[in-house]
């Protein structure tokens, strides 16, 4: 009897619509699992408030203002950053840390004269921000576009059902056979992959910078030659090519299947993860994480609706140039668990 009552209470909670911001929702989907996957058994909640404070002002830190300006005008974000930098040093190798995080720490420990303790902490904070500060807004923009596109939603739901086994991830019965969501199976979701690439085409507003070590000539598309001297910095702004109509027809339209069956790594002018030696090492992890997040949401758990009938939002202006910019205003949604 008690069990029945508990089930009824649970069912009614599951049926209730809950209101949230879509960016806040994306943050809650990604923050904890990604932090855990990268850094292992740390308490992600202890970092969360400081991450939010630092993330909100990251563009001012990227601007490299005079030091006194940070202490005067950005005290909270500066304190949050200092706390984050110190947090990593308390436990250098948490259990279940990722190979990436482990290898970075080992390299720094082996070469202890390279960096001070604080700088080592700062490097881990950069990794935390680079991973979450880009992935969370990508999930936001992807949901923002897909949830408003009935055709895309249907096609993506169908391929998720076709390629990803039902028994996975949420099945905690010890005796049941769990068919995993392998990378190969995730890669079979070509429409979802395409929608993520299309989201990045729109939203990745990265400035890639390279410092020149020797006199170099760069041949521009229009035939001009750019002479770059040693120590000069060259910057490439991704939206210039991402929104070029010659490369991507109808560039201001979100076309969810634009990248279907194309190898995004080889598309001229498409560089959401940078290029060359310092290309983002987390790109596969980020994409797989987003795919898993989408698959779980669409298949098993959620129904969504937007609260405002006219939804418009732009990228937060100060953040343009720093990876994937979050929206200037969060978008209100309602969601509930599927029955
Ligand atoms: C959608 C999510 C992401 C985007 C759009 C993104 C984008 C970028 C870009 C544009 C760069 C600079 C590349 C260059 O200079 O050529 C970069 C570097 C980097 N990213 Fe990501 N990233 C994402 C997620 C991640 C994740 C999840 C991780 C960690 C697992 C990560 C770790 C790094 C690191 C360590 C670098 C520095 C690489 C180096 O300097 O050698 N990123 N990322």
Tab-separated table of C-alpha atoms in Angstrom, residues 10-314:
chain	number	residue	atom	x	y	z
A	10	UNK	CA	6.375	10.072	-7.724
A	11	UNK	CA	4.159	9.866	-10.806
A	12	UNK	CA	2.448	13.157	-10.011
A	13	UNK	CA	5.862	14.867	-9.478
A	14	UNK	CA	7.017	13.440	-12.818
A	15	UNK	CA	3.910	14.830	-14.554
A	16	UNK	CA	4.362	18.361	-13.261
A	17	UNK	CA	5.637	21.048	-15.534
A	18	UNK	CA	8.710	22.845	-14.156
A	19	UNK	CA	9.873	26.269	-15.263
A	20	UNK	CA	13.528	27.032	-15.960
A	21	UNK	CA	15.833	29.078	-18.132
A	22	UNK	CA	17.122	26.996	-21.036
A	23	UNK	CA	20.724	28.057	-20.314
A	24	UNK	CA	20.297	27.183	-16.646
A	25	UNK	CA	18.809	23.831	-17.695
A	26	UNK	CA	21.794	23.197	-20.020
A	27	UNK	CA	24.174	24.082	-17.192
A	28	UNK	CA	22.481	21.563	-14.888
A	29	UNK	CA	22.641	18.839	-17.557
A	30	UNK	CA	26.358	19.275	-18.217
A	31	UNK	CA	28.179	20.721	-15.206
A	32	UNK	CA	28.279	17.802	-12.822
A	33	UNK	CA	28.845	14.880	-15.250
A	34	UNK	CA	31.468	16.706	-17.296
A	35	UNK	CA	33.376	17.933	-14.250
A	36	UNK	CA	33.342	14.408	-12.836
A	37	UNK	CA	34.419	12.844	-16.153
A	38	UNK	CA	37.333	15.259	-16.481
A	39	UNK	CA	38.594	15.636	-12.947
A	40	UNK	CA	37.323	12.500	-11.211
A	41	UNK	CA	36.143	12.354	-7.648
A	42	UNK	CA	36.123	15.972	-6.641
A	43	UNK	CA	32.980	17.552	-5.271
A	44	UNK	CA	31.628	19.409	-8.323
A	45	UNK	CA	29.233	21.419	-6.146
A	46	UNK	CA	32.140	22.988	-4.296
A	47	UNK	CA	33.350	24.424	-7.620
A	48	UNK	CA	30.013	25.346	-9.107
A	49	UNK	CA	29.377	28.749	-7.530
A	50	UNK	CA	32.918	29.878	-8.270
A	51	UNK	CA	32.681	28.585	-11.848
A	52	UNK	CA	29.494	30.606	-12.393
A	53	UNK	CA	31.057	33.797	-10.944
A	54	UNK	CA	34.220	33.402	-13.019
A	55	UNK	CA	32.375	32.382	-16.190
A	56	UNK	CA	30.134	35.445	-15.988
A	57	UNK	CA	33.175	37.759	-16.193
A	58	UNK	CA	35.591	35.605	-18.224
A	59	UNK	CA	35.698	38.137	-21.089
A	60	UNK	CA	37.128	40.792	-18.771
A	61	UNK	CA	39.885	38.413	-17.742
A	62	UNK	CA	40.581	37.671	-21.409
A	63	UNK	CA	40.895	41.410	-22.066
A	64	UNK	CA	43.977	41.575	-19.781
A	65	UNK	CA	43.131	44.859	-18.033
A	66	UNK	CA	45.466	46.508	-15.495
A	67	UNK	CA	45.607	44.391	-12.312
A	68	UNK	CA	44.040	47.063	-10.096
A	69	UNK	CA	40.904	47.049	-12.246
A	70	UNK	CA	40.199	43.443	-11.357
A	71	UNK	CA	40.579	44.094	-7.616
A	72	UNK	CA	38.352	47.181	-7.846
A	73	UNK	CA	35.650	46.172	-10.277
A	74	UNK	CA	35.639	42.384	-10.452
A	75	UNK	CA	36.323	41.429	-6.857
A	76	UNK	CA	33.864	38.527	-6.732
A	77	UNK	CA	35.071	36.964	-9.977
A	78	UNK	CA	38.715	37.467	-8.974
A	79	UNK	CA	38.135	35.821	-5.595
A	80	UNK	CA	36.248	32.979	-7.288
A	81	UNK	CA	39.154	32.439	-9.678
A	82	UNK	CA	41.675	32.401	-6.820
A	83	UNK	CA	39.540	29.874	-4.920
A	84	UNK	CA	39.262	27.670	-8.032
A	85	UNK	CA	43.030	27.841	-8.613
A	86	UNK	CA	43.683	26.718	-5.037
A	87	UNK	CA	41.018	23.992	-5.054
A	88	UNK	CA	42.952	21.796	-7.517
A	89	UNK	CA	46.099	21.844	-5.402
A	90	UNK	CA	44.313	20.290	-2.419
A	91	UNK	CA	44.009	16.953	-4.267
A	92	UNK	CA	46.336	16.620	-7.237
A	93	UNK	CA	45.176	13.200	-8.445
A	94	UNK	CA	41.544	12.495	-7.537
A	95	UNK	CA	40.459	8.931	-8.222
A	96	UNK	CA	38.874	8.369	-11.637
A	97	UNK	CA	40.390	11.531	-13.107
A	98	UNK	CA	40.541	11.531	-16.900
A	99	UNK	CA	43.725	10.660	-18.761
A	100	UNK	CA	43.882	14.239	-20.055
A	101	UNK	CA	43.804	15.784	-16.596
A	102	UNK	CA	46.164	13.114	-15.209
A	103	UNK	CA	48.715	13.597	-17.998
A	104	UNK	CA	48.704	17.395	-17.583
A	105	UNK	CA	49.288	17.143	-13.839
A	106	UNK	CA	52.036	14.536	-14.216
A	107	UNK	CA	53.798	16.674	-16.831
A	108	UNK	CA	53.755	19.667	-14.512
A	109	UNK	CA	54.876	17.616	-11.503
A	110	UNK	CA	57.764	16.173	-13.528
A	111	UNK	CA	58.786	19.671	-14.570
A	112	UNK	CA	58.170	21.449	-11.285
A	113	UNK	CA	60.341	24.415	-12.281
A	114	UNK	CA	57.988	25.324	-15.149
A	115	UNK	CA	55.086	26.634	-13.109
A	116	UNK	CA	54.350	27.851	-9.598
A	117	UNK	CA	51.596	26.078	-7.626
A	118	UNK	CA	49.169	28.913	-8.339
A	119	UNK	CA	49.941	28.748	-12.074
A	120	UNK	CA	49.351	24.994	-12.058
A	121	UNK	CA	45.996	25.634	-10.373
A	122	UNK	CA	45.267	28.323	-12.967
A	123	UNK	CA	45.934	25.839	-15.758
A	124	UNK	CA	43.353	23.430	-14.303
A	125	UNK	CA	40.874	26.321	-13.954
A	126	UNK	CA	41.466	27.093	-17.633
A	127	UNK	CA	40.707	23.471	-18.494
A	128	UNK	CA	37.533	23.584	-16.398
A	129	UNK	CA	36.420	26.778	-18.094
A	130	UNK	CA	37.509	25.696	-21.605
A	131	UNK	CA	35.477	22.503	-21.280
A	132	UNK	CA	32.329	23.716	-19.515
A	133	UNK	CA	32.328	27.341	-20.618
A	134	UNK	CA	32.054	26.152	-24.235
A	135	UNK	CA	29.988	22.986	-23.907
A	136	UNK	CA	27.166	24.457	-21.791
A	137	UNK	CA	26.347	27.274	-24.267
A	138	UNK	CA	26.650	24.780	-27.162
A	139	UNK	CA	23.977	22.608	-25.536
A	140	UNK	CA	21.859	25.741	-25.034
A	141	UNK	CA	22.069	26.805	-28.703
A	142	UNK	CA	21.536	23.272	-29.963
A	143	UNK	CA	18.396	22.831	-27.831
A	144	UNK	CA	17.287	26.362	-28.739
A	145	UNK	CA	17.341	25.559	-32.468
A	146	UNK	CA	16.228	21.935	-32.392
A	147	UNK	CA	13.310	22.311	-29.989
A	148	UNK	CA	11.822	24.924	-32.325
A	149	UNK	CA	12.204	22.740	-35.395
A	150	UNK	CA	9.595	19.964	-35.481
A	151	UNK	CA	11.154	18.223	-38.486
A	152	UNK	CA	14.644	18.168	-36.963
A	153	UNK	CA	13.250	16.959	-33.669
A	154	UNK	CA	11.420	14.058	-35.298
A	155	UNK	CA	14.354	12.962	-37.487
A	156	UNK	CA	16.787	13.102	-34.572
A	157	UNK	CA	14.413	11.223	-32.256
A	158	UNK	CA	14.009	8.493	-34.884
A	159	UNK	CA	17.726	7.965	-35.379
A	160	UNK	CA	18.346	7.938	-31.637
A	161	UNK	CA	15.730	5.187	-31.308
A	162	UNK	CA	17.256	3.323	-34.238
A	163	UNK	CA	20.886	3.417	-33.134
A	164	UNK	CA	21.019	3.718	-29.358
A	165	UNK	CA	19.884	0.704	-27.339
A	166	UNK	CA	17.045	1.283	-24.899
A	167	UNK	CA	18.598	-0.563	-22.011
A	168	UNK	CA	21.518	1.772	-21.600
A	169	UNK	CA	22.676	4.282	-19.002
A	170	UNK	CA	19.661	4.430	-16.779
A	171	UNK	CA	19.484	0.702	-16.194
A	172	UNK	CA	20.763	-0.005	-12.700
A	173	UNK	CA	19.567	-3.584	-12.246
A	174	UNK	CA	22.635	-5.663	-11.511
A	175	UNK	CA	21.464	-8.784	-13.359
A	176	UNK	CA	20.356	-7.069	-16.577
A	177	UNK	CA	22.469	-6.946	-19.722
A	178	UNK	CA	23.455	-3.369	-20.473
A	179	UNK	CA	24.085	-2.591	-24.095
A	180	UNK	CA	26.350	0.406	-24.077
A	181	UNK	CA	26.066	3.597	-26.076
A	182	UNK	CA	29.407	3.190	-27.771
A	183	UNK	CA	31.169	5.876	-29.793
A	184	UNK	CA	30.321	3.905	-32.968
A	185	UNK	CA	26.620	3.957	-32.070
A	186	UNK	CA	26.749	7.646	-31.235
A	187	UNK	CA	28.521	8.253	-34.568
A	188	UNK	CA	25.630	6.572	-36.364
A	189	UNK	CA	23.400	9.463	-35.269
A	190	UNK	CA	24.391	11.532	-38.296
A	191	UNK	CA	21.540	14.048	-38.060
A	192	UNK	CA	22.364	14.797	-34.448
A	193	UNK	CA	26.044	15.152	-35.373
A	194	UNK	CA	25.048	17.493	-38.189
A	195	UNK	CA	22.810	19.576	-35.895
A	196	UNK	CA	25.690	19.975	-33.422
A	197	UNK	CA	28.032	21.070	-36.229
A	198	UNK	CA	25.412	23.498	-37.503
A	199	UNK	CA	25.039	24.884	-33.966
A	200	UNK	CA	28.802	25.369	-33.790
A	201	UNK	CA	28.828	27.041	-37.202
A	202	UNK	CA	26.428	29.606	-35.794
A	203	UNK	CA	27.614	29.922	-32.241
A	204	UNK	CA	31.380	29.352	-32.189
A	205	UNK	CA	32.632	32.910	-32.311
A	206	UNK	CA	36.213	32.054	-31.532
A	207	UNK	CA	39.218	34.277	-32.135
A	208	UNK	CA	42.135	32.005	-32.943
A	209	UNK	CA	45.455	33.690	-32.363
A	210	UNK	CA	48.921	32.640	-33.407
A	211	UNK	CA	52.185	34.401	-32.629
A	212	UNK	CA	54.576	34.436	-35.528
A	213	UNK	CA	58.109	33.190	-34.827
A	214	UNK	CA	59.688	34.037	-38.142
A	215	UNK	CA	58.990	36.360	-41.060
A	216	UNK	CA	55.991	34.850	-42.841
A	217	UNK	CA	53.871	35.599	-45.872
A	218	UNK	CA	50.199	34.671	-45.900
A	219	UNK	CA	48.391	34.510	-49.217
A	220	UNK	CA	44.895	35.962	-48.803
A	221	UNK	CA	41.855	34.703	-50.716
A	222	UNK	CA	41.737	37.843	-52.868
A	223	UNK	CA	45.360	37.431	-53.952
A	224	UNK	CA	46.904	39.993	-51.606
A	225	UNK	CA	49.904	38.956	-49.550
A	226	UNK	CA	50.089	39.646	-45.846
A	227	UNK	CA	53.629	40.106	-44.538
A	228	UNK	CA	53.899	39.093	-40.910
A	229	UNK	CA	56.983	39.958	-38.860
A	230	UNK	CA	58.439	37.861	-36.017
A	231	UNK	CA	56.516	38.330	-32.728
A	232	UNK	CA	53.477	39.755	-34.466
A	233	UNK	CA	50.175	38.065	-33.687
A	234	UNK	CA	47.741	36.928	-36.355
A	235	UNK	CA	44.080	36.427	-35.454
A	236	UNK	CA	41.375	34.540	-37.303
A	237	UNK	CA	37.747	35.200	-36.384
A	238	UNK	CA	35.685	32.059	-37.070
A	239	UNK	CA	32.306	33.741	-37.917
A	240	UNK	CA	33.885	35.379	-40.969
A	241	UNK	CA	34.076	32.022	-42.714
A	242	UNK	CA	31.265	30.306	-40.786
A	243	UNK	CA	28.812	32.878	-42.153
A	244	UNK	CA	30.318	33.157	-45.639
A	245	UNK	CA	27.577	32.453	-48.211
A	246	UNK	CA	30.128	31.061	-50.689
A	247	UNK	CA	31.088	28.371	-48.214
A	248	UNK	CA	27.716	27.848	-46.508
A	249	UNK	CA	24.733	28.812	-48.699
A	250	UNK	CA	21.958	30.656	-46.843
A	251	UNK	CA	24.392	31.162	-43.954
A	252	UNK	CA	21.956	32.828	-41.551
A	253	UNK	CA	19.518	29.932	-41.662
A	254	UNK	CA	19.857	27.039	-39.232
A	255	UNK	CA	19.864	23.994	-41.534
A	256	UNK	CA	20.027	21.020	-39.185
A	257	UNK	CA	21.050	18.512	-41.887
A	258	UNK	CA	23.630	20.753	-43.608
A	259	UNK	CA	26.526	18.596	-42.423
A	260	UNK	CA	24.944	15.154	-42.887
A	261	UNK	CA	27.498	12.626	-44.110
A	262	UNK	CA	30.169	15.307	-44.466
A	263	UNK	CA	33.445	15.064	-42.630
A	264	UNK	CA	33.329	18.330	-40.684
A	265	UNK	CA	37.075	18.110	-39.982
A	266	UNK	CA	37.795	18.663	-43.680
A	267	UNK	CA	35.362	21.437	-44.527
A	268	UNK	CA	37.138	24.603	-45.641
A	269	UNK	CA	36.481	27.518	-43.328
A	270	UNK	CA	34.811	25.449	-40.604
A	271	UNK	CA	36.996	25.724	-37.502
A	272	UNK	CA	34.882	25.703	-34.329
A	273	UNK	CA	37.602	23.758	-32.505
A	274	UNK	CA	40.593	25.593	-33.975
A	275	UNK	CA	43.249	23.897	-36.029
A	276	UNK	CA	46.783	22.574	-36.229
A	277	UNK	CA	48.863	21.647	-33.205
A	278	UNK	CA	46.656	23.338	-30.650
A	279	UNK	CA	43.318	22.126	-32.032
A	280	UNK	CA	40.912	21.476	-29.151
A	281	UNK	CA	41.811	18.101	-27.596
A	282	UNK	CA	38.337	17.913	-26.012
A	283	UNK	CA	36.384	18.076	-29.275
A	284	UNK	CA	35.339	14.415	-29.392
A	285	UNK	CA	34.519	14.377	-25.709
A	286	UNK	CA	32.426	17.544	-26.060
A	287	UNK	CA	30.477	16.216	-29.032
A	288	UNK	CA	29.839	12.813	-27.458
A	289	UNK	CA	28.757	14.464	-24.238
A	290	UNK	CA	26.285	16.651	-26.117
A	291	UNK	CA	24.973	13.662	-28.078
A	292	UNK	CA	24.416	11.613	-24.914
A	293	UNK	CA	22.749	14.568	-23.250
A	294	UNK	CA	20.397	15.033	-26.216
A	295	UNK	CA	19.626	11.360	-26.563
A	296	UNK	CA	18.705	11.029	-22.895
A	297	UNK	CA	16.557	14.137	-22.966
A	298	UNK	CA	14.676	13.413	-26.156
A	299	UNK	CA	14.189	9.711	-25.737
A	300	UNK	CA	13.492	9.113	-22.118
A	301	UNK	CA	12.851	12.036	-19.966
A	302	UNK	CA	11.627	15.321	-21.232
A	303	UNK	CA	8.856	17.205	-22.889
A	304	UNK	CA	9.559	20.880	-23.439
A	305	UNK	CA	7.691	24.029	-24.326
A	306	UNK	CA	8.850	27.609	-24.664
A	307	UNK	CA	6.978	30.078	-22.468
A	308	UNK	CA	7.277	33.161	-24.662
A	309	UNK	CA	5.606	32.942	-28.039
A	310	UNK	CA	8.137	35.256	-29.704
A	311	UNK	CA	11.558	33.889	-28.838
A	312	UNK	CA	14.556	35.859	-29.884
A	313	UNK	CA	17.933	35.960	-28.297
A	314	UNK	CA	21.397	36.971	-29.398
